[in-house]
Amino acid sequence: MKILFLNGPNLNLLGQRQAEIYGRDTLADIEAQVRHRAVQLGAEIEFRQSNLEGELVAWIQQAKGRFDAIVLNAAAYTHTSIALRDAIAAVGVPTIEVHLSNIHAREDFRHKSLIAPVCRGQITGFGKKSYLLALEASVDVNESK
Ligand code: DQA
């Protein structure tokens, strides 16, 4: 089973960015923990980050036939991107929406996720653990296919 982890804008700054909201781990730290758990679950993962909406769209499109699931932290594009939503709907690869912070407990503009209706589910608010929960969810989604 192959799972693609995609991370959107500003997540390259994790560790230095608003640690009170996003924690002190860098994205590389989170990737290492996801890799460790993926080995235990027998899953292969690929981990990418981009600040560019179009690059994220291209990666989602290319996932068709190559990955069994996508875990997507679209960051700010969660709240703005019809293009990401359309890409997820178009490729049909089960996608799990993930956030470090609880987007529903923050500013009003973060309460709306444009991608949620086309994702299998949303995991939000558990810090880096959100990524591990999303990994488990991806494995479950594939095992119950
Ligand atoms: C985020 C939440 C978004 O609202 C925000 O724009 C981010 C990170 C999270 O992981 O908590 O950049 O996706």
PDB file of N, CA and C and ligand atoms in Angstrom, residues 8-11 14 17 21-22 73-79 98-103 106-107 109-110 124-125 131, ligand 1:
ATOM      1  N   GLY A   8       0.793  21.704   2.195  1.00  0.00           N
ATOM      2  CA  GLY A   8       0.658  22.962   1.474  1.00  0.00           C
ATOM      3  C   GLY A   8       1.489  24.101   2.040  1.00  0.00           C
ATOM      4  N   PRO A   9       1.092  25.332   1.693  1.00  0.00           N
ATOM      5  CA  PRO A   9       1.907  26.515   1.954  1.00  0.00           C
ATOM      6  C   PRO A   9       2.220  26.764   3.428  1.00  0.00           C
ATOM      7  N   ASN A  10       3.436  27.170   3.635  1.00  0.00           N
ATOM      8  CA  ASN A  10       3.977  27.575   4.950  1.00  0.00           C
ATOM      9  C   ASN A  10       4.259  26.404   5.891  1.00  0.00           C
ATOM     10  N   LEU A  11       3.925  25.204   5.477  1.00  0.00           N
ATOM     11  CA  LEU A  11       4.215  24.063   6.366  1.00  0.00           C
ATOM     12  C   LEU A  11       5.707  23.733   6.362  1.00  0.00           C
ATOM     13  N   LEU A  14       7.236  24.903   9.685  1.00  0.00           N
ATOM     14  CA  LEU A  14       6.898  24.290  10.988  1.00  0.00           C
ATOM     15  C   LEU A  14       8.148  24.186  11.857  1.00  0.00           C
ATOM     16  N   ARG A  17       7.309  28.430  13.118  1.00  0.00           N
ATOM     17  CA  ARG A  17       6.093  29.178  12.823  1.00  0.00           C
ATOM     18  C   ARG A  17       5.066  28.996  13.935  1.00  0.00           C
ATOM     19  N   ILE A  21       0.624  27.346  18.258  1.00  0.00           N
ATOM     20  CA  ILE A  21      -0.501  26.769  17.499  1.00  0.00           C
ATOM     21  C   ILE A  21      -0.092  25.451  16.839  1.00  0.00           C
ATOM     22  N   TYR A  22       1.112  25.442  16.248  1.00  0.00           N
ATOM     23  CA  TYR A  22       1.483  24.305  15.395  1.00  0.00           C
ATOM     24  C   TYR A  22       2.517  23.363  16.017  1.00  0.00           C
ATOM     25  N   ASN A  73      -2.630  17.913   3.913  1.00  0.00           N
ATOM     26  CA  ASN A  73      -2.753  19.130   4.710  1.00  0.00           C
ATOM     27  C   ASN A  73      -2.608  20.276   3.722  1.00  0.00           C
ATOM     28  N   ALA A  74      -3.740  20.768   3.253  1.00  0.00           N
ATOM     29  CA  ALA A  74      -3.725  21.816   2.228  1.00  0.00           C
ATOM     30  C   ALA A  74      -3.431  23.190   2.835  1.00  0.00           C
ATOM     31  N   ALA A  75      -3.254  23.243   4.159  1.00  0.00           N
ATOM     32  CA  ALA A  75      -2.950  24.501   4.863  1.00  0.00           C
ATOM     33  C   ALA A  75      -3.958  25.582   4.433  1.00  0.00           C
ATOM     34  N   ALA A  76      -3.507  26.788   4.123  1.00  0.00           N
ATOM     35  CA  ALA A  76      -4.447  27.877   3.827  1.00  0.00           C
ATOM     36  C   ALA A  76      -5.305  27.591   2.592  1.00  0.00           C
ATOM     37  N   TYR A  77      -4.799  26.761   1.664  1.00  0.00           N
ATOM     38  CA  TYR A  77      -5.600  26.440   0.466  1.00  0.00           C
ATOM     39  C   TYR A  77      -6.848  25.634   0.811  1.00  0.00           C
ATOM     40  N   THR A  78      -6.881  25.044   2.001  1.00  0.00           N
ATOM     41  CA  THR A  78      -8.080  24.344   2.475  1.00  0.00           C
ATOM     42  C   THR A  78      -9.300  25.239   2.352  1.00  0.00           C
ATOM     43  N   HIS A  79      -9.076  26.521   2.667  1.00  0.00           N
ATOM     44  CA  HIS A  79     -10.192  27.450   2.817  1.00  0.00           C
ATOM     45  C   HIS A  79     -10.477  28.241   1.542  1.00  0.00           C
ATOM     46  N   VAL A  98      -6.176  16.597   6.662  1.00  0.00           N
ATOM     47  CA  VAL A  98      -5.522  16.620   7.963  1.00  0.00           C
ATOM     48  C   VAL A  98      -5.086  18.048   8.324  1.00  0.00           C
ATOM     49  N   HIS A  99      -5.189  18.369   9.608  1.00  0.00           N
ATOM     50  CA  HIS A  99      -4.698  19.658  10.123  1.00  0.00           C
ATOM     51  C   HIS A  99      -4.074  19.440  11.491  1.00  0.00           C
ATOM     52  N   LEU A 100      -3.040  20.207  11.763  1.00  0.00           N
ATOM     53  CA  LEU A 100      -2.407  20.171  13.088  1.00  0.00           C
ATOM     54  C   LEU A 100      -3.318  20.831  14.121  1.00  0.00           C
ATOM     55  N   SER A 101      -3.795  22.026  13.779  1.00  0.00           N
ATOM     56  CA  SER A 101      -4.656  22.770  14.705  1.00  0.00           C
ATOM     57  C   SER A 101      -6.118  22.385  14.449  1.00  0.00           C
ATOM     58  N   ASN A 102      -6.983  22.737  15.398  1.00  0.00           N
ATOM     59  CA  ASN A 102      -8.423  22.493  15.212  1.00  0.00           C
ATOM     60  C   ASN A 102      -8.996  23.689  14.456  1.00  0.00           C
ATOM     61  N   ILE A 103      -9.202  23.505  13.158  1.00  0.00           N
ATOM     62  CA  ILE A 103      -9.624  24.652  12.323  1.00  0.00           C
ATOM     63  C   ILE A 103     -10.987  25.190  12.766  1.00  0.00           C
ATOM     64  N   ARG A 106     -10.786  27.989  15.543  1.00  0.00           N
ATOM     65  CA  ARG A 106      -9.978  29.183  15.251  1.00  0.00           C
ATOM     66  C   ARG A 106     -10.830  30.256  14.565  1.00  0.00           C
ATOM     67  N   GLU A 107     -10.202  31.131  13.799  1.00  0.00           N
ATOM     68  CA  GLU A 107     -10.938  32.227  13.166  1.00  0.00           C
ATOM     69  C   GLU A 107     -12.047  31.674  12.259  1.00  0.00           C
ATOM     70  N   PHE A 109     -12.855  32.307   9.272  1.00  0.00           N
ATOM     71  CA  PHE A 109     -12.496  31.976   7.886  1.00  0.00           C
ATOM     72  C   PHE A 109     -11.857  30.594   7.770  1.00  0.00           C
ATOM     73  N   ARG A 110     -11.420  30.036   8.923  1.00  0.00           N
ATOM     74  CA  ARG A 110     -10.836  28.684   8.870  1.00  0.00           C
ATOM     75  C   ARG A 110     -11.881  27.589   9.092  1.00  0.00           C
ATOM     76  N   THR A 124      -8.488  16.832  12.555  1.00  0.00           N
ATOM     77  CA  THR A 124      -8.068  18.209  12.817  1.00  0.00           C
ATOM     78  C   THR A 124      -7.912  18.458  14.312  1.00  0.00           C
ATOM     79  N   GLY A 125      -6.759  18.996  14.694  1.00  0.00           N
ATOM     80  CA  GLY A 125      -6.626  19.446  16.076  1.00  0.00           C
ATOM     81  C   GLY A 125      -5.751  18.615  16.987  1.00  0.00           C
ATOM     82  N   TYR A 131      -1.303  13.521  11.901  1.00  0.00           N
ATOM     83  CA  TYR A 131      -0.701  12.815  10.754  1.00  0.00           C
ATOM     84  C   TYR A 131      -0.693  11.309  10.978  1.00  0.00           C
TER      85      TYR A 131
HETATM   86  C1  DQA B   1      -3.462  24.178   9.043  1.00  0.00           C
HETATM   87  C2  DQA B   1      -4.661  25.077   9.369  1.00  0.00           C
HETATM   88  C3  DQA B   1      -4.860  26.126   8.284  1.00  0.00           C
HETATM   89  O1  DQA B   1      -5.966  26.955   8.597  1.00  0.00           O
HETATM   90  C4  DQA B   1      -3.625  26.997   8.161  1.00  0.00           C
HETATM   91  O2  DQA B   1      -3.781  27.917   7.102  1.00  0.00           O
HETATM   92  C5  DQA B   1      -2.363  26.231   8.036  1.00  0.00           C
HETATM   93  C6  DQA B   1      -2.196  24.997   8.801  1.00  0.00           C
HETATM   94  C7  DQA B   1      -3.146  23.181  10.176  1.00  0.00           C
HETATM   95  O3  DQA B   1      -2.447  22.192   9.911  1.00  0.00           O
HETATM   96  O4  DQA B   1      -3.557  23.400  11.322  1.00  0.00           O
HETATM   97  O5  DQA B   1      -1.431  26.666   7.374  1.00  0.00           O
HETATM   98  O6  DQA B   1      -3.764  23.415   7.885  1.00  0.00           O
END
